[in-house]
Coordinates of C-alpha atoms and ligand atoms in Angstrom, one line a residue:
M1 CA 0.0 0.0 0.0
Q2 CA 1.3 3.3 -1.0
V3 CA 0.4 6.6 0.9
V4 CA 0.8 10.0 -0.7
A5 CA 0.0 13.5 0.7
R6 CA -1.5 16.0 -1.7
A7 CA -3.2 19.4 -1.4
T8 CA -5.9 19.0 -4.0
D9 CA -9.6 19.8 -4.6
P10 CA -11.4 16.9 -3.0
T11 CA -14.4 17.2 -5.4
T12 CA -12.4 16.3 -8.4
I13 CA -10.2 13.6 -7.0
K14 CA -10.6 10.3 -8.7
T15 CA -10.8 7.6 -6.0
E16 CA -12.9 4.5 -5.2
C17 CA -13.7 6.0 -1.8
L18 CA -13.5 9.5 -0.4
V19 CA -13.4 9.7 3.5
V20 CA -15.3 12.7 4.8
P21 CA -15.5 13.6 8.5
V22 CA -19.0 14.8 9.6
G23 CA -20.1 16.4 12.8
S24 CA -23.2 15.5 14.8
N25 CA -24.4 19.2 15.0
S26 CA -25.4 20.8 11.8
K27 CA -22.4 23.1 11.8
L28 CA -20.4 21.1 9.4
N29 CA -16.7 21.3 9.3
N30 CA -14.9 22.7 6.3
P31 CA -14.1 19.7 4.2
A32 CA -17.7 18.3 4.9
K33 CA -19.2 21.7 3.8
T34 CA -17.2 21.6 0.5
I35 CA -18.4 18.0 -0.3
D36 CA -22.0 18.8 0.9
K37 CA -22.2 21.7 -1.5
A38 CA -20.7 19.8 -4.5
T39 CA -23.1 16.8 -3.9
K40 CA -26.1 19.1 -3.5
G41 CA -26.6 18.5 0.1
A42 CA -26.1 14.7 0.4
I43 CA -24.3 14.9 3.8
G44 CA -26.8 17.2 5.4
R45 CA -29.6 14.9 4.2
H46 CA -28.1 11.8 5.6
L47 CA -27.4 13.6 8.9
K48 CA -31.0 14.8 9.0
S49 CA -32.5 11.4 8.2
G50 CA -30.4 9.9 11.0
D51 CA -28.6 7.4 8.7
I52 CA -25.5 8.6 10.3
S53 CA -25.5 10.1 13.8
G54 CA -22.3 12.0 13.5
R55 CA -21.1 10.5 16.9
P56 CA -17.3 9.8 16.9
G57 CA -16.7 6.6 15.0
S58 CA -20.2 6.3 13.5
S59 CA -20.0 5.6 9.7
L60 CA -22.1 5.4 6.5
V61 CA -21.0 4.6 2.9
L62 CA -22.7 6.3 0.0
H63 CA -22.5 4.9 -3.5
D64 CA -22.2 7.0 -6.7
P65 CA -22.5 10.5 -5.1
E66 CA -23.4 13.1 -7.6
G67 CA -21.3 16.1 -8.4
I68 CA -17.9 14.7 -7.3
A69 CA -15.4 12.5 -9.0
A70 CA -15.2 9.8 -6.1
E71 CA -17.0 6.5 -6.6
R72 CA -18.0 6.3 -2.9
L73 CA -18.2 8.6 0.2
L74 CA -17.4 7.2 3.5
L75 CA -18.9 9.6 6.0
I76 CA -17.3 9.1 9.3
G77 CA -18.7 10.8 12.5
I78 CA -16.3 13.0 14.5
G79 CA -18.8 14.4 17.2
D80 CA -19.8 18.0 17.7
Q81 CA -16.5 19.5 18.8
A82 CA -12.8 19.3 17.8
P83 CA -11.9 15.7 18.6
D84 CA -9.1 15.1 21.2
T85 CA -6.2 12.6 20.8
E86 CA -8.2 9.4 21.9
T87 CA -11.3 10.4 19.9
F88 CA -9.3 10.9 16.6
I89 CA -7.6 7.6 17.0
K90 CA -11.0 5.9 17.5
I91 CA -12.3 7.7 14.4
C92 CA -9.3 6.6 12.3
R93 CA -9.6 3.1 13.6
E94 CA -13.3 2.9 12.7
A95 CA -12.7 4.4 9.2
S96 CA -9.8 2.0 8.6
K97 CA -12.1 -1.0 9.5
V98 CA -14.7 0.1 7.0
L99 CA -12.1 0.9 4.2
R100 CA -10.4 -2.6 4.7
A101 CA -13.8 -4.3 4.4
L102 CA -14.7 -2.6 1.1
P103 CA -13.7 -4.1 -2.3
I104 CA -11.6 -1.0 -3.1
R105 CA -8.2 -0.4 -4.4
S106 CA -7.9 3.3 -3.7
T107 CA -9.1 5.8 -1.2
A108 CA -8.5 9.5 -0.3
S109 CA -9.0 10.9 3.1
L110 CA -10.0 14.3 4.4
L111 CA -9.4 13.3 8.0
C112 CA -6.1 15.3 8.1
Q113 CA -8.1 18.4 7.5
I114 CA -10.0 18.5 10.7
K115 CA -8.6 20.3 13.9
I116 CA -7.4 18.0 16.7
V117 CA -7.0 19.4 20.2
G118 CA -3.3 20.0 20.8
R119 CA -2.0 18.1 17.7
D120 CA -0.6 19.2 14.4
K121 CA -1.1 17.8 10.9
Q122 CA 2.0 15.6 11.0
W123 CA 0.5 13.8 14.0
S124 CA -2.9 13.3 12.3
A125 CA -1.2 11.9 9.2
T126 CA 0.9 9.6 11.3
Q127 CA -2.0 8.2 13.2
F128 CA -4.3 7.8 10.3
T129 CA -1.6 6.1 8.2
R130 CA -0.6 3.9 11.1
L131 CA -4.1 2.7 11.8
L132 CA -4.9 2.0 8.2
F133 CA -1.8 -0.2 7.9
E134 CA -2.6 -1.9 11.2
A135 CA -6.1 -2.7 10.0
G136 CA -4.6 -4.5 7.1
Y137 CA -2.8 -7.1 9.4
V138 CA -4.0 -10.7 8.8
Y139 CA -2.5 -13.7 10.6
R140 CA -2.0 -16.4 7.9
K141 CA 1.0 -18.6 9.0
T142 CA -1.1 -21.5 10.2
D143 CA -4.6 -20.5 9.0
D144 CA -5.5 -20.2 5.3
K145 CA -9.0 -19.3 6.1
N146 CA -7.6 -15.9 6.9
N147 CA -7.3 -15.0 3.3
A148 CA -9.8 -12.2 2.7
A149 CA -7.0 -9.7 2.3
S150 CA -8.0 -6.1 1.5
K151 CA -6.8 -4.8 -2.0
L152 CA -6.2 -1.3 -0.9
G153 CA -3.2 -0.1 -2.8
K154 CA -3.3 3.6 -3.1
V155 CA -4.0 6.1 -0.3
T156 CA -4.2 9.9 -0.7
L157 CA -4.1 12.1 2.3
V158 CA -5.8 15.3 1.1
C159 CA -4.0 18.1 2.9
P160 CA -5.8 21.4 3.8
D161 CA -3.1 23.4 1.8
P162 CA 0.3 23.2 0.2
T163 CA 2.1 24.4 3.3
T164 CA 0.9 21.3 5.3
Q165 CA 1.9 18.9 2.5
N166 CA 5.3 18.2 3.8
A167 CA 4.1 17.6 7.4
C168 CA 1.4 15.1 6.1
K169 CA 4.1 13.4 4.0
K170 CA 6.4 13.1 7.0
G171 CA 3.6 11.8 9.1
A172 CA 2.7 9.2 6.4
I173 CA 6.2 7.9 6.4
Q174 CA 6.4 7.5 10.2
G175 CA 2.9 6.0 10.4
E176 CA 3.8 3.4 8.0
A177 CA 7.0 2.5 9.7
I178 CA 5.3 2.4 13.1
A179 CA 2.6 0.1 11.8
T180 CA 5.2 -2.1 10.2
G181 CA 6.7 -2.5 13.7
V182 CA 3.3 -3.1 15.3
N183 CA 2.3 -5.7 12.7
H184 CA 5.7 -7.4 13.1
A185 CA 5.1 -7.5 16.9
R186 CA 1.6 -8.9 16.4
Y187 CA 2.7 -11.6 14.0
L188 CA 5.4 -12.9 16.4
G189 CA 3.0 -12.8 19.3
D190 CA 0.2 -14.7 17.3
L191 CA 2.6 -17.4 16.2
P192 CA 2.0 -20.7 18.2
G193 CA 4.6 -21.7 20.7
N194 CA 5.7 -24.7 18.8
I195 CA 6.9 -22.4 16.0
C196 CA 7.9 -19.3 17.9
T197 CA 10.6 -20.9 20.1
P198 CA 13.8 -19.2 21.6
R199 CA 15.6 -20.5 18.6
Y200 CA 13.2 -19.0 16.2
L201 CA 13.3 -15.6 17.8
A202 CA 17.2 -15.8 17.5
S203 CA 16.9 -16.6 13.8
Q204 CA 14.4 -13.7 13.3
A205 CA 16.9 -11.3 15.0
R206 CA 19.6 -12.5 12.6
A207 CA 17.1 -12.0 9.7
L208 CA 16.5 -8.5 10.8
S209 CA 20.3 -7.7 10.6
R210 CA 20.4 -9.2 7.1
K211 CA 17.7 -7.1 5.9
Y212 CA 18.9 -3.8 7.4
A213 CA 22.6 -2.7 7.4
S214 CA 21.8 -0.5 10.5
I215 CA 21.1 -3.4 12.6
K216 CA 23.7 -5.9 14.1
T217 CA 22.7 -9.0 15.9
R218 CA 24.5 -11.1 18.5
V219 CA 23.0 -14.2 20.1
L220 CA 24.5 -15.6 23.3
S221 CA 24.2 -19.4 23.8
E222 CA 23.5 -21.2 27.1
K223 CA 27.2 -21.9 27.4
Q224 CA 28.2 -18.3 27.0
M225 CA 25.5 -17.2 29.5
Q226 CA 26.8 -19.8 32.0
E227 CA 30.2 -18.1 31.7
L228 CA 28.7 -14.9 32.4
G229 CA 27.0 -16.3 35.5
M230 CA 23.4 -15.8 34.4
G231 CA 22.1 -18.4 36.8
A232 CA 18.7 -16.8 37.1
L233 CA 18.0 -16.8 33.5
L234 CA 19.2 -20.3 32.9
S235 CA 17.2 -21.7 35.9
V236 CA 14.0 -20.9 33.9
A237 CA 15.1 -22.8 30.8
A238 CA 16.2 -25.9 32.9
G239 CA 12.9 -27.8 32.5
S240 CA 12.6 -27.3 28.8
K241 CA 14.2 -29.1 25.7
Q242 CA 14.4 -25.8 24.0
P243 CA 17.8 -24.0 24.7
A244 CA 17.7 -20.4 26.0
H245 CA 19.2 -17.4 24.2
L246 CA 20.1 -13.8 25.0
I247 CA 19.6 -11.9 21.8
A248 CA 21.1 -8.4 21.4
M249 CA 20.0 -6.3 18.4
E250 CA 22.0 -3.2 18.0
Y251 CA 20.6 -0.3 15.9
A252 CA 23.3 2.4 15.3
G253 CA 21.8 5.6 13.9
A254 CA 24.1 8.1 15.8
G255 CA 27.8 8.5 16.5
K256 CA 29.6 6.0 18.7
S257 CA 29.9 8.5 21.6
V258 CA 26.1 8.7 21.8
R259 CA 24.9 6.6 24.7
P260 CA 22.4 4.1 23.6
I261 CA 18.8 3.5 24.9
V262 CA 18.4 -0.1 25.9
L263 CA 15.1 -1.8 25.5
V264 CA 14.7 -5.3 27.2
G265 CA 11.9 -7.5 26.2
K266 CA 10.6 -10.5 28.1
G267 CA 10.7 -13.5 25.7
V268 CA 9.1 -16.4 27.3
T269 CA 7.9 -18.3 24.2
F270 CA 5.6 -20.4 26.4
D271 CA 4.9 -20.0 30.1
S272 CA 3.4 -23.2 31.5
G273 CA 4.3 -22.0 35.0
G274 CA 7.0 -24.7 35.4
I275 CA 6.7 -27.0 38.5
S276 CA 4.3 -24.3 39.9
L277 CA 2.0 -25.4 37.0
K278 CA -0.7 -23.0 35.8
P279 CA -4.3 -24.1 35.8
G280 CA -5.5 -25.2 32.3
A281 CA -8.1 -22.6 31.4
K282 CA -6.6 -20.2 28.9
M283 CA -3.2 -21.6 29.2
D284 CA -2.9 -21.4 25.4
E285 CA -2.6 -17.6 25.9
M286 CA 0.8 -18.1 27.5
K287 CA 2.1 -18.2 23.9
Y288 CA 1.9 -14.5 24.2
D289 CA 4.3 -14.4 27.0
M290 CA 6.9 -13.1 24.6
C291 CA 5.0 -10.0 23.5
G292 CA 7.5 -7.8 25.4
A293 CA 10.3 -9.3 23.1
A294 CA 7.9 -9.0 20.1
S295 CA 7.6 -5.2 20.8
V296 CA 11.4 -4.9 20.9
F297 CA 11.6 -6.7 17.5
G298 CA 8.9 -4.3 16.2
V299 CA 10.7 -1.2 17.4
M300 CA 14.0 -2.3 16.0
E301 CA 12.4 -2.8 12.6
A302 CA 10.6 0.6 12.7
L303 CA 13.9 2.2 13.6
A304 CA 15.7 0.5 10.7
V305 CA 13.1 1.8 8.4
L306 CA 13.1 5.5 9.6
E307 CA 16.7 5.7 10.5
P308 CA 16.6 8.3 13.2
R309 CA 19.8 9.7 14.8
L310 CA 19.8 7.4 17.8
N311 CA 21.6 4.4 19.2
V312 CA 19.1 1.7 20.5
I313 CA 19.9 -1.7 21.7
G314 CA 17.2 -4.3 21.8
L315 CA 17.9 -7.1 24.4
V316 CA 15.8 -10.2 24.4
P317 CA 16.3 -13.0 27.0
T318 CA 14.3 -15.9 25.6
V319 CA 13.3 -19.2 27.2
E320 CA 10.5 -21.7 27.4
N321 CA 9.1 -22.3 31.0
M322 CA 8.3 -25.9 31.3
P323 CA 8.0 -28.6 34.1
S324 CA 10.2 -31.7 33.8
G325 CA 12.7 -33.8 35.8
T326 CA 15.3 -31.2 35.2
A327 CA 13.2 -28.2 36.0
T328 CA 13.9 -25.6 38.7
K329 CA 11.8 -26.5 41.8
P330 CA 10.2 -24.2 44.4
G331 CA 12.7 -23.6 47.1
D332 CA 15.7 -23.9 44.8
V333 CA 18.2 -21.1 45.2
V334 CA 20.0 -19.7 42.1
T335 CA 22.7 -17.1 41.6
S336 CA 22.1 -14.2 39.3
M337 CA 24.8 -12.5 37.1
S338 CA 24.7 -9.6 39.6
G339 CA 26.0 -12.0 42.3
K340 CA 22.7 -11.8 44.2
T341 CA 21.2 -15.1 45.2
I342 CA 17.5 -15.8 44.5
E343 CA 15.2 -18.2 46.3
V344 CA 12.7 -19.4 43.6
L345 CA 9.5 -19.7 45.8
N346 CA 7.4 -19.9 42.7
T347 CA 8.5 -21.2 39.3
D348 CA 5.7 -19.3 37.6
A349 CA 7.3 -15.9 38.6
E350 CA 9.9 -16.6 35.8
G351 CA 9.7 -13.4 33.9
R352 CA 11.7 -11.5 36.5
L353 CA 14.3 -14.2 36.6
I354 CA 15.2 -13.8 33.0
L355 CA 14.9 -10.0 33.1
C356 CA 17.1 -9.6 36.0
D357 CA 20.1 -11.1 34.2
A358 CA 19.4 -9.1 31.0
L359 CA 19.1 -5.9 33.1
T360 CA 22.5 -6.7 34.6
Y361 CA 23.9 -7.4 31.3
A362 CA 22.6 -4.0 29.9
T363 CA 25.1 -2.1 32.2
R364 CA 27.9 -3.0 29.7
Y365 CA 26.2 -0.7 27.2
K366 CA 26.6 2.3 29.5
P367 CA 22.9 3.1 28.7
E368 CA 21.4 6.6 28.7
V369 CA 18.1 4.8 29.9
V370 CA 16.9 1.3 30.0
V371 CA 13.2 0.3 29.5
D372 CA 12.0 -3.2 29.9
I373 CA 8.8 -4.4 28.5
A374 CA 7.1 -7.5 29.9
T375 CA 3.9 -9.5 30.2
L376 CA 4.9 -9.8 33.8
T377 CA 2.0 -10.2 36.2
G378 CA -1.7 -11.2 36.1
A379 CA -2.0 -8.7 38.9
C380 CA -1.4 -5.8 36.4
V381 CA -4.4 -7.2 34.4
V382 CA -6.6 -7.0 37.6
A383 CA -5.4 -3.5 38.3
L384 CA -5.5 -1.8 34.9
G385 CA -7.4 -4.3 32.6
Q386 CA -6.7 -4.1 28.9
H387 CA -6.5 -0.3 28.5
A388 CA -3.3 0.8 30.1
S389 CA 0.1 -0.8 30.5
G390 CA 1.6 -0.5 34.1
L391 CA 4.5 1.9 34.2
F392 CA 7.1 1.9 37.0
A393 CA 10.4 3.9 37.0
N394 CA 13.2 4.9 39.2
D395 CA 13.3 8.3 37.6
Q396 CA 10.2 10.7 37.5
P397 CA 11.2 12.7 34.4
L398 CA 11.7 9.4 32.5
A399 CA 8.2 8.3 33.7
D400 CA 6.7 11.5 32.6
E401 CA 8.2 11.2 29.1
L402 CA 6.8 7.7 28.7
L403 CA 3.3 8.7 29.9
Q404 CA 3.2 11.6 27.5
A405 CA 4.5 9.4 24.7
G406 CA 1.7 6.9 25.5
I407 CA -1.0 9.6 25.4
A408 CA 0.2 11.0 22.1
A409 CA 0.4 7.5 20.5
G410 CA -3.1 6.4 21.8
D411 CA -1.1 3.6 23.6
R412 CA -1.4 4.8 27.2
A413 CA 0.5 3.7 30.4
W414 CA -0.4 4.4 34.0
Q415 CA 2.2 5.0 36.6
M416 CA 2.3 2.7 39.7
P417 CA 4.6 3.2 42.8
L418 CA 7.8 1.6 43.5
W419 CA 7.8 2.5 47.4
D420 CA 10.1 1.0 50.0
N421 CA 7.1 -0.4 51.7
Y422 CA 6.5 -2.8 48.8
D423 CA 10.3 -3.5 48.4
E424 CA 10.5 -4.5 52.0
E425 CA 8.1 -7.5 51.2
L426 CA 11.0 -9.0 49.3
K427 CA 12.6 -11.0 52.2
S428 CA 14.0 -14.5 52.0
N429 CA 15.3 -16.8 54.7
F430 CA 17.6 -18.6 52.5
A431 CA 18.9 -16.1 49.8
D432 CA 19.3 -12.5 49.2
I433 CA 15.9 -12.1 47.7
P434 CA 12.8 -14.2 47.0
N435 CA 11.3 -14.1 43.5
I436 CA 7.7 -13.3 45.0
G437 CA 6.4 -10.7 47.4
G438 CA 3.4 -10.9 49.8
Q439 CA -0.3 -11.4 49.1
G440 CA -1.3 -8.1 47.4
A441 CA 0.2 -5.6 44.8
G442 CA 1.7 -8.4 42.7
S443 CA 2.7 -6.2 39.8
I444 CA 4.4 -3.7 42.2
T445 CA 6.5 -6.3 44.1
A446 CA 7.4 -7.8 40.7
A447 CA 8.7 -4.3 39.6
C448 CA 10.5 -3.9 43.0
F449 CA 12.3 -7.1 42.3
L450 CA 13.5 -5.8 38.9
G451 CA 14.4 -2.6 40.7
R452 CA 17.0 -4.4 42.8
F453 CA 19.0 -5.0 39.5
T454 CA 18.7 -1.5 38.0
K455 CA 20.4 0.8 40.5
E456 CA 23.1 1.9 38.1
Y457 CA 21.1 3.6 35.5
R458 CA 17.7 5.4 34.8
W459 CA 15.1 2.7 34.3
A460 CA 11.4 2.2 33.5
H461 CA 9.4 -1.0 33.4
L462 CA 6.3 -1.5 31.3
D463 CA 4.0 -4.3 32.5
I464 CA 2.0 -5.1 29.4
A465 CA 0.2 -8.3 30.8
G466 CA -3.2 -6.7 30.1
T467 CA -2.4 -4.7 26.8
A468 CA -0.3 -7.0 24.6
W469 CA -3.1 -9.2 23.4
K470 CA -6.9 -9.5 23.3
S471 CA -8.5 -12.7 24.6
A472 CA -12.0 -11.7 23.3
A473 CA -12.7 -12.0 19.6
P474 CA -11.0 -11.0 17.6
K475 CA -8.4 -12.7 19.6
G476 CA -4.9 -11.7 18.8
A477 CA -1.8 -9.7 19.7
T478 CA -2.1 -5.9 19.7
G479 CA 1.5 -4.9 18.9
R480 CA 1.4 -2.7 22.0
P481 CA 3.5 -0.9 23.3
V482 CA 5.3 -0.3 20.0
P483 CA 3.5 3.0 19.3
L484 CA 4.3 4.3 22.8
L485 CA 8.0 3.4 22.5
M486 CA 8.3 4.8 19.0
E487 CA 6.8 8.1 20.1
F488 CA 9.2 8.1 23.0
L489 CA 12.3 7.3 20.8
L490 CA 11.3 9.8 18.0
G491 CA 10.8 12.5 20.6
K492 CA 14.5 12.0 21.6
V493 CA 15.9 12.9 18.3
A494 CA 17.2 16.4 18.4
Ligands
BES501 N1 3.4 -14.5 32.2 C1 2.7 -14.5 33.6 C2 1.9 -13.2 33.8 C3 0.6 -13.2 33.1 C4 -0.4 -14.0 33.5 C5 0.3 -12.4 32.1 C6 -1.8 -14.0 32.9 C7 -0.9 -12.3 31.4 C8 -1.9 -13.1 31.9 C9 3.8 -14.4 34.7 O1 5.0 -15.2 34.3 C10 3.2 -15.1 35.8 O2 2.9 -16.2 35.8 N2 3.1 -14.4 36.9 C11 2.6 -14.8 38.1 C12 3.4 -14.3 39.2 C13 3.0 -14.9 40.6 C14 3.5 -16.4 40.6 C15 3.8 -14.2 41.7 C16 1.2 -14.2 38.2 O3 0.9 -13.2 37.8 O4 0.3 -15.0 38.7
MN502 MN1 4.7 -17.3 34.8
ZN503 ZN1 5.4 -15.4 32.4

C-alpha cells in the first residue's frame, strides 16, 4: 500500500472512496461543507435522516455520489467539537475498519483536514496512516481461512493546503514505519509456541540484521550465559528441551559517543508456570508471554526503516518455561549475574528471573536509559485491565516522558508506585531475595524485584500483561507498546 499526501480539490479527486469527517451538529466542518455543497446536500440529508449520527466513529458508505469524482463517500462521525487525541484515534480505527472491508483499491481521506485538540497535521497523518496499515494485518501462517485480504493499494491524504503537504508526508512515512513495527510484533505474538521458540526468535533477529544494514545481531548461547553467571535466566530454561538465548540487536543511527537507549523485552515463548504449573483454562494464551520481546523486534524494525539519529539496543532474554525432571523447583536457590542469590519460591514468577540477568547485562552498554517491557503479572491485568500498561520507573522525568508518549500515541500507560514499603516485602530466609512478594500488589512487588537490579542507570518497566493481546474476539496480539516506544524514541531525536 502506498500513501501520498497532496493538497488538492477533494471534489475532483478520482478515487474509489473519499473519506469525509462529519459532525453531529449541523455546523459542518470545512471539508464536509465543500463535499456537501458539491453533492447538492447529500451529507446534510443523511445527517438529518439519522442514517449517520455523527457521533465519533459512526459511519455510512454512500455509492455514486453526484457532483464529485469519487465513486463512494465514507462519511465518518467526529462528534460535535474538535476531537481530542483518543477520539481521533477511535475515528481513524473505525474508518480503517470500513475501508479494509470494502472491495476498493484506492481511497482518499479528508481526515487530516480537521482540527485535533493539541495536535498538528503531522500527528494526524501519522495516526491515520498507522491505523490504516494496522487494520490490514491478517494472521496467515497456520490458518489459510484468513485469506480475505484487502486490496487497498493507493491512499491519498488530502491536505488542507500546500504548506501542510510536507508535514502530512512526513507523518505518512512515520505512520507506515510504526505500523510495520506493530504488525511485526503482532505476528510474532500470534505465532504458536511450537513455531515461535527461543531459537526461532534468534533466527528472526539474525534475519533483521541481514535485511537492514543499521542493525547488528549477537546471540548468546547457554554456554556463554553460563560463563557470564546468568544463573537466574538459565534456571527458567532448565525444564525445557528448548535452549535459552540472549539476543542483542544493536541499531546504530548516531555516532559511537552517543549513549544508547536499551530496551529489554521478556521473551518467554511459552509459560506453563513450570513446576508451579498454571491451571488449564486459557493456558494457550501463554504463547503471548513473549510479547515484550515482540515489541522490541517491532521497534527495531521501525527504527531501521526510519533511520533516526539514535543508538538503540534491543535485548531479548528468551526461554520456554516448562515442568520436567530437570526443571527448577520451588525452594531452589539460584545465583544471578549480579551475584545476588534468589530463592525461587514460585517457578511461575519466571519473567523477573530472565529479566534480572538481562538488566545486569545491559550495564555493559553504559545506557542513557533502560526500558524493559514484559507480560509480567496477572495482577497488572486485575489493576488496569486491557486499556493501560503498568508503568514503573526509578526516575520521574523518564516516567513523565513515557506517559506523555503513550498519550500521544493512543497507547497509554499508567504509573504505579515503587515505594520502599513494597520493596520491603521481598525478604528470603535462604537467599538475598525471593522471587515473589506478599499477598497483594503483585505487579508492584514484581517491579520492585527488577528494581533491585537497575540501580546503576535510569530505568523504567512497562507491564503489558493486560495490553499485549486481546482474549476476546477478535483474539490476537495488539502490537502494544510499539506506538508508545516509537513516540518516546522519535521524541528523543534532536
Ligand atoms: N506471564 C505471567 C503473567 C501473566 C499472567 C500475564 C496472565 C498475562 C496473563 C507471569 O509469568 C506469571 O505467571 N506471573 C505470576 C506471578 C506470581 C506467581 C507471583 C502471576 O501473575 O500469577
Ligand atoms: Mn509465569
Ligand atoms: Zn510469564
